[in-house]
mmCIF file of C-alpha atoms in Angstrom:
data_model
loop_
_atom_site.group_PDB
_atom_site.id
_atom_site.type_symbol
_atom_site.label_atom_id
_atom_site.label_comp_id
_atom_site.label_asym_id
_atom_site.label_seq_id
_atom_site.Cartn_x
_atom_site.Cartn_y
_atom_site.Cartn_z
ATOM 1 C CA UNK J 1 -36.375 14.562 -85.055
ATOM 2 C CA UNK J 2 -37.760 13.348 -81.698
ATOM 3 C CA UNK J 3 -40.839 15.649 -81.490
ATOM 4 C CA UNK J 4 -42.723 15.096 -78.219
ATOM 5 C CA UNK J 5 -41.269 12.457 -75.887
ATOM 6 C CA UNK J 6 -43.170 11.042 -72.920
ATOM 7 C CA UNK J 7 -41.818 8.858 -70.148
ATOM 8 C CA UNK J 8 -42.569 6.357 -68.792
ATOM 9 C CA UNK J 9 -44.655 4.467 -71.360
ATOM 10 C CA UNK J 10 -46.350 2.304 -68.726
ATOM 11 C CA UNK J 11 -46.728 2.545 -64.969
ATOM 12 C CA UNK J 12 -48.703 0.822 -62.228
ATOM 13 C CA UNK J 13 -49.277 2.774 -59.021
ATOM 14 C CA UNK J 14 -50.897 1.939 -55.744
ATOM 15 C CA UNK J 15 -53.658 4.145 -54.376
ATOM 16 C CA UNK J 16 -52.170 7.117 -52.558
ATOM 17 C CA UNK J 17 -48.791 7.005 -54.272
ATOM 18 C CA UNK J 18 -47.462 9.939 -56.220
ATOM 19 C CA UNK J 19 -45.590 10.192 -59.473
ATOM 20 C CA UNK J 20 -44.526 12.583 -62.210
ATOM 21 C CA UNK J 21 -45.197 12.009 -65.874
ATOM 22 C CA UNK J 22 -42.459 13.530 -67.961
ATOM 23 C CA UNK J 23 -42.928 15.361 -71.252
ATOM 24 C CA UNK J 24 -40.301 17.083 -73.368
ATOM 25 C CA UNK J 25 -40.411 18.564 -76.848
ATOM 26 C CA UNK J 26 -37.610 19.660 -79.150
ATOM 27 C CA UNK J 27 -39.605 21.831 -81.571
ATOM 28 C CA UNK J 28 -39.304 25.064 -79.552
ATOM 29 C CA UNK J 29 -43.097 25.228 -79.229
ATOM 30 C CA UNK J 30 -44.486 27.696 -76.727
ATOM 31 C CA UNK J 31 -47.811 25.916 -76.188
ATOM 32 C CA UNK J 32 -47.925 22.611 -74.353
ATOM 33 C CA UNK J 33 -50.859 20.491 -73.156
ATOM 34 C CA UNK J 34 -51.720 17.486 -71.025
ATOM 35 C CA UNK J 35 -54.706 15.321 -71.922
ATOM 36 C CA UNK J 36 -56.188 12.125 -70.600
ATOM 37 C CA UNK J 37 -57.977 9.629 -72.806
ATOM 38 C CA UNK J 38 -60.388 7.104 -71.346
ATOM 39 C CA UNK J 39 -62.035 4.287 -73.343
ATOM 40 C CA UNK J 40 -64.936 5.610 -75.424
ATOM 41 C CA UNK J 41 -64.204 9.182 -74.394
ATOM 42 C CA UNK J 42 -62.540 12.013 -76.218
ATOM 43 C CA UNK J 43 -59.292 13.577 -75.140
ATOM 44 C CA UNK J 44 -59.908 15.722 -72.068
ATOM 45 C CA UNK J 45 -57.615 18.678 -71.368
ATOM 46 C CA UNK J 46 -56.037 18.577 -67.912
ATOM 47 C CA UNK J 47 -53.646 21.528 -67.974
ATOM 48 C CA UNK J 48 -52.004 23.677 -70.580
ATOM 49 C CA UNK J 49 -49.184 26.201 -70.805
ATOM 50 C CA UNK J 50 -48.584 29.070 -73.209
ATOM 51 C CA UNK J 51 -44.939 29.491 -72.237
ATOM 52 C CA UNK J 52 -42.348 28.971 -69.556
ATOM 53 C CA UNK J 53 -43.683 30.022 -66.174
ATOM 54 C CA UNK J 54 -47.326 30.170 -67.338
ATOM 55 C CA UNK J 55 -49.822 27.376 -66.738
ATOM 56 C CA UNK J 56 -53.593 27.180 -66.550
ATOM 57 C CA UNK J 57 -56.287 24.630 -65.807
ATOM 58 C CA UNK J 58 -58.144 22.745 -68.459
ATOM 59 C CA UNK J 59 -61.400 20.815 -68.226
ATOM 60 C CA UNK J 60 -60.333 18.145 -65.686
ATOM 61 C CA UNK J 61 -57.499 19.496 -63.481
ATOM 62 C CA UNK J 62 -58.489 18.039 -60.107
ATOM 63 C CA UNK J 63 -55.867 15.705 -58.670
ATOM 64 C CA UNK J 64 -53.080 16.973 -60.918
ATOM 65 C CA UNK J 65 -50.425 19.671 -60.878
ATOM 66 C CA UNK J 66 -48.038 20.994 -63.516
ATOM 67 C CA UNK J 67 -45.030 23.246 -63.817
ATOM 68 C CA UNK J 68 -43.263 24.804 -66.808
ATOM 69 C CA UNK J 69 -39.781 26.004 -65.925
ATOM 70 C CA UNK J 70 -38.393 25.638 -69.454
ATOM 71 C CA UNK J 71 -39.819 25.800 -72.973
ATOM 72 C CA UNK J 72 -38.951 22.145 -73.531
ATOM 73 C CA UNK J 73 -40.396 20.433 -70.451
ATOM 74 C CA UNK J 74 -43.919 20.189 -69.058
ATOM 75 C CA UNK J 75 -44.175 17.538 -66.300
ATOM 76 C CA UNK J 76 -47.520 16.404 -64.877
ATOM 77 C CA UNK J 77 -47.675 15.507 -61.194
ATOM 78 C CA UNK J 78 -50.145 13.159 -59.494
ATOM 79 C CA UNK J 79 -49.934 13.696 -55.743
ATOM 80 C CA UNK J 80 -52.353 11.114 -54.308
ATOM 81 C CA UNK J 81 -53.167 8.558 -56.959
ATOM 82 C CA UNK J 82 -56.788 7.394 -57.128
ATOM 83 C CA UNK J 83 -58.373 4.620 -59.243
ATOM 84 C CA UNK J 84 -60.268 7.300 -61.213
ATOM 85 C CA UNK J 85 -56.922 8.481 -62.553
ATOM 86 C CA UNK J 86 -56.351 5.215 -64.401
ATOM 87 C CA UNK J 87 -56.080 6.400 -67.988
ATOM 88 C CA UNK J 88 -53.791 7.055 -70.916
ATOM 89 C CA UNK J 89 -52.087 10.429 -70.648
ATOM 90 C CA UNK J 90 -50.959 12.370 -73.687
ATOM 91 C CA UNK J 91 -48.725 15.392 -73.854
ATOM 92 C CA UNK J 92 -48.858 17.689 -76.865
ATOM 93 C CA UNK J 93 -47.251 20.869 -78.102
ATOM 94 C CA UNK J 94 -47.993 23.475 -80.749
ATOM 95 C CA UNK J 95 -46.498 26.556 -82.299
ATOM 96 C CA UNK J 96 -47.822 29.891 -81.039
ATOM 97 C CA UNK J 97 -48.955 31.586 -84.237
ATOM 98 C CA UNK J 98 -48.829 35.386 -83.731
ATOM 99 C CA UNK J 99 -51.571 35.736 -86.360
ATOM 100 C CA UNK J 100 -53.974 33.685 -84.274
ATOM 101 C CA UNK J 101 -54.674 30.171 -83.065
ATOM 102 C CA UNK J 102 -55.284 27.106 -85.267
ATOM 103 C CA UNK J 103 -51.908 25.405 -85.250
ATOM 104 C CA UNK J 104 -51.760 21.605 -85.294
ATOM 105 C CA UNK J 105 -50.894 19.893 -82.064
ATOM 106 C CA UNK J 106 -48.044 17.380 -81.974
ATOM 107 C CA UNK J 107 -48.595 14.487 -79.595
ATOM 108 C CA UNK J 108 -46.364 12.075 -77.767
ATOM 109 C CA UNK J 109 -47.218 8.375 -77.699
ATOM 110 C CA UNK J 110 -48.700 8.496 -74.232
ATOM 111 C CA UNK J 111 -48.196 7.084 -70.756
ATOM 112 C CA UNK J 112 -50.501 4.219 -69.780
ATOM 113 C CA UNK J 113 -51.168 4.529 -66.069
ATOM 114 C CA UNK J 114 -53.019 2.054 -63.862
ATOM 115 C CA UNK J 115 -53.922 2.816 -60.249
ATOM 116 C CA UNK J 116 -54.624 -0.284 -58.188
ATOM 117 C CA UNK X 1 -72.489 22.878 -72.709
ATOM 118 C CA UNK X 2 -70.841 22.184 -76.032
ATOM 119 C CA UNK X 3 -71.157 18.725 -77.469
ATOM 120 C CA UNK X 4 -69.264 17.034 -80.275
ATOM 121 C CA UNK X 5 -70.381 13.745 -81.787
ATOM 122 C CA UNK X 6 -68.661 11.262 -84.030
ATOM 123 C CA UNK X 7 -69.979 7.870 -85.088
ATOM 124 C CA UNK X 8 -69.270 5.677 -82.085
ATOM 125 C CA UNK X 9 -69.589 2.497 -84.106
ATOM 126 C CA UNK X 10 -66.751 1.335 -86.309
ATOM 127 C CA UNK X 11 -66.955 2.002 -90.020
ATOM 128 C CA UNK X 12 -66.073 -1.024 -92.140
ATOM 129 C CA UNK X 13 -65.475 -0.545 -95.850
ATOM 130 C CA UNK X 14 -63.875 -2.383 -98.726
ATOM 131 C CA UNK X 15 -60.528 -1.360 -100.140
ATOM 132 C CA UNK X 16 -60.868 1.122 -102.992
ATOM 133 C CA UNK X 17 -64.115 2.621 -101.737
ATOM 134 C CA UNK X 18 -64.544 6.104 -100.276
ATOM 135 C CA UNK X 19 -64.809 6.309 -96.503
ATOM 136 C CA UNK X 20 -66.909 9.155 -95.096
ATOM 137 C CA UNK X 21 -66.686 10.064 -91.415
ATOM 138 C CA UNK X 22 -69.007 12.533 -89.726
ATOM 139 C CA UNK X 23 -68.426 15.081 -86.989
ATOM 140 C CA UNK X 24 -71.444 16.949 -85.593
ATOM 141 C CA UNK X 25 -71.412 19.578 -82.892
ATOM 142 C CA UNK X 26 -73.904 21.606 -80.868
ATOM 143 C CA UNK X 27 -73.823 24.658 -78.581
ATOM 144 C CA UNK X 28 -70.549 25.835 -80.065
ATOM 145 C CA UNK X 29 -69.265 28.056 -82.828
ATOM 146 C CA UNK X 30 -65.752 26.912 -83.709
ATOM 147 C CA UNK X 31 -63.353 29.156 -85.570
ATOM 148 C CA UNK X 32 -61.796 26.098 -87.180
ATOM 149 C CA UNK X 33 -61.859 22.332 -87.098
ATOM 150 C CA UNK X 34 -59.021 19.829 -87.197
ATOM 151 C CA UNK X 35 -58.893 16.126 -88.028
ATOM 152 C CA UNK X 36 -56.396 13.711 -86.485
ATOM 153 C CA UNK X 37 -55.529 10.077 -87.025
ATOM 154 C CA UNK X 38 -54.765 7.792 -84.081
ATOM 155 C CA UNK X 39 -53.292 4.313 -84.371
ATOM 156 C CA UNK X 40 -53.516 1.805 -81.493
ATOM 157 C CA UNK X 41 -50.998 2.589 -78.779
ATOM 158 C CA UNK X 42 -49.926 5.854 -80.422
ATOM 159 C CA UNK X 43 -50.705 9.523 -80.028
ATOM 160 C CA UNK X 44 -52.950 11.398 -82.474
ATOM 161 C CA UNK X 45 -51.346 12.726 -85.642
ATOM 162 C CA UNK X 46 -52.624 15.892 -87.316
ATOM 163 C CA UNK X 47 -54.125 15.475 -90.799
ATOM 164 C CA UNK X 48 -56.108 18.524 -91.914
ATOM 165 C CA UNK X 49 -57.339 21.922 -90.758
ATOM 166 C CA UNK X 50 -60.378 23.749 -92.112
ATOM 167 C CA UNK X 51 -61.429 27.242 -91.062
ATOM 168 C CA UNK X 52 -64.988 28.499 -90.654
ATOM 169 C CA UNK X 53 -64.811 30.544 -93.869
ATOM 170 C CA UNK X 54 -63.693 27.510 -95.910
ATOM 171 C CA UNK X 55 -66.121 25.013 -97.382
ATOM 172 C CA UNK X 56 -63.660 22.324 -98.416
ATOM 173 C CA UNK X 57 -59.989 21.359 -98.043
ATOM 174 C CA UNK X 58 -58.069 18.604 -99.803
ATOM 175 C CA UNK X 59 -54.796 16.843 -99.210
ATOM 176 C CA UNK X 60 -53.909 13.941 -101.485
ATOM 177 C CA UNK X 61 -56.689 11.338 -100.930
ATOM 178 C CA UNK X 62 -58.202 13.250 -98.031
ATOM 179 C CA UNK X 63 -61.009 15.786 -98.226
ATOM 180 C CA UNK X 64 -62.771 17.624 -95.436
ATOM 181 C CA UNK X 65 -65.864 19.816 -95.605
ATOM 182 C CA UNK X 66 -67.212 22.220 -93.038
ATOM 183 C CA UNK X 67 -70.844 23.342 -92.935
ATOM 184 C CA UNK X 68 -71.364 25.916 -90.183
ATOM 185 C CA UNK X 69 -75.124 26.008 -90.839
ATOM 186 C CA UNK X 70 -75.520 22.261 -90.307
ATOM 187 C CA UNK X 71 -72.796 22.333 -87.616
ATOM 188 C CA UNK X 72 -71.124 19.425 -89.318
ATOM 189 C CA UNK X 73 -67.819 18.377 -90.826
ATOM 190 C CA UNK X 74 -67.364 15.435 -93.175
ATOM 191 C CA UNK X 75 -64.024 13.701 -93.635
ATOM 192 C CA UNK X 76 -63.527 11.653 -96.792
ATOM 193 C CA UNK X 77 -60.796 9.188 -97.695
ATOM 194 C CA UNK X 78 -60.963 8.245 -101.364
ATOM 195 C CA UNK X 79 -59.519 5.021 -102.789
ATOM 196 C CA UNK X 80 -59.200 3.716 -99.243
ATOM 197 C CA UNK X 81 -56.446 1.239 -98.362
ATOM 198 C CA UNK X 82 -55.998 -1.201 -95.464
ATOM 199 C CA UNK X 83 -53.238 1.140 -94.213
ATOM 200 C CA UNK X 84 -55.942 3.781 -93.657
ATOM 201 C CA UNK X 85 -57.411 1.634 -90.865
ATOM 202 C CA UNK X 86 -57.214 3.714 -87.685
ATOM 203 C CA UNK X 87 -59.320 5.897 -85.410
ATOM 204 C CA UNK X 88 -60.049 9.377 -86.717
ATOM 205 C CA UNK X 89 -60.669 12.254 -84.310
ATOM 206 C CA UNK X 90 -62.222 15.602 -85.032
ATOM 207 C CA UNK X 91 -61.458 18.596 -82.857
ATOM 208 C CA UNK X 92 -63.157 21.978 -82.602
ATOM 209 C CA UNK X 93 -60.963 25.035 -82.403
ATOM 210 C CA UNK X 94 -61.924 28.025 -80.243
ATOM 211 C CA UNK X 95 -62.011 31.701 -81.063
ATOM 212 C CA UNK X 96 -59.459 33.895 -79.387
ATOM 213 C CA UNK X 97 -55.860 33.428 -78.459
ATOM 214 C CA UNK X 98 -55.692 29.860 -77.203
ATOM 215 C CA UNK X 99 -55.468 26.519 -78.960
ATOM 216 C CA UNK X 100 -57.666 24.636 -76.476
ATOM 217 C CA UNK X 101 -59.245 22.075 -78.756
ATOM 218 C CA UNK X 102 -62.410 20.132 -77.964
ATOM 219 C CA UNK X 103 -61.984 16.574 -79.179
ATOM 220 C CA UNK X 104 -64.617 14.113 -80.299
ATOM 221 C CA UNK X 105 -64.506 10.466 -79.235
ATOM 222 C CA UNK X 106 -63.323 9.344 -82.658
ATOM 223 C CA UNK X 107 -64.538 6.905 -85.272
ATOM 224 C CA UNK X 108 -62.685 3.659 -85.911
ATOM 225 C CA UNK X 109 -62.245 2.904 -89.596
ATOM 226 C CA UNK X 110 -61.489 -0.607 -90.798
ATOM 227 C CA UNK X 111 -60.620 -1.067 -94.477
ATOM 228 C CA UNK X 112 -60.814 -4.659 -95.711
ATOM 229 C CA UNK X 113 -58.832 -5.962 -98.719
#
């Protein structure tokens, strides 16, 4: 069972370049999330989605864009890479419990991105 | 704004002892709280959930408590093993229909043989 798969695992970008971080899950989860994790900081929510075609901003969305055309995929786009976007990026998914929230989130192993 | 605090310094304990990790929060009233484990170079892995109306939850060697008056959760690992060495994250769960968790910075646990 693959769970949440993120690609690539590592990437170095130059300032101003763009790239897409890929995330796919095979658990048929409706909810998906993108986080960034910086040293000594907690996971910060960038964007999230409650289903195909529905996305919304999290705590730190500036400089990023997302789309959700299918249940399985939730790519994160960096349009003009900046050094401040050097971080580890995690994608996660969770089941949408009709009785309310509280479901565990399942994480991928992250993409380590350096902007030089 | 809401704030969540975990011990920023590493916790070093001897194998066989009980490890206790603390999660404190302010300016927030979570409906539930989750604990995750994160190994170096890996994503967090869910361990336990405790809801606001629950005082204590257990799972094998793990125990979590939740005191909404003190605004604190304690996470215990009994009979700790070197394999328990990792970073442990607590996350506050919101009220209402989203699962937008607020994560703490985590506490690194090192268990020595």
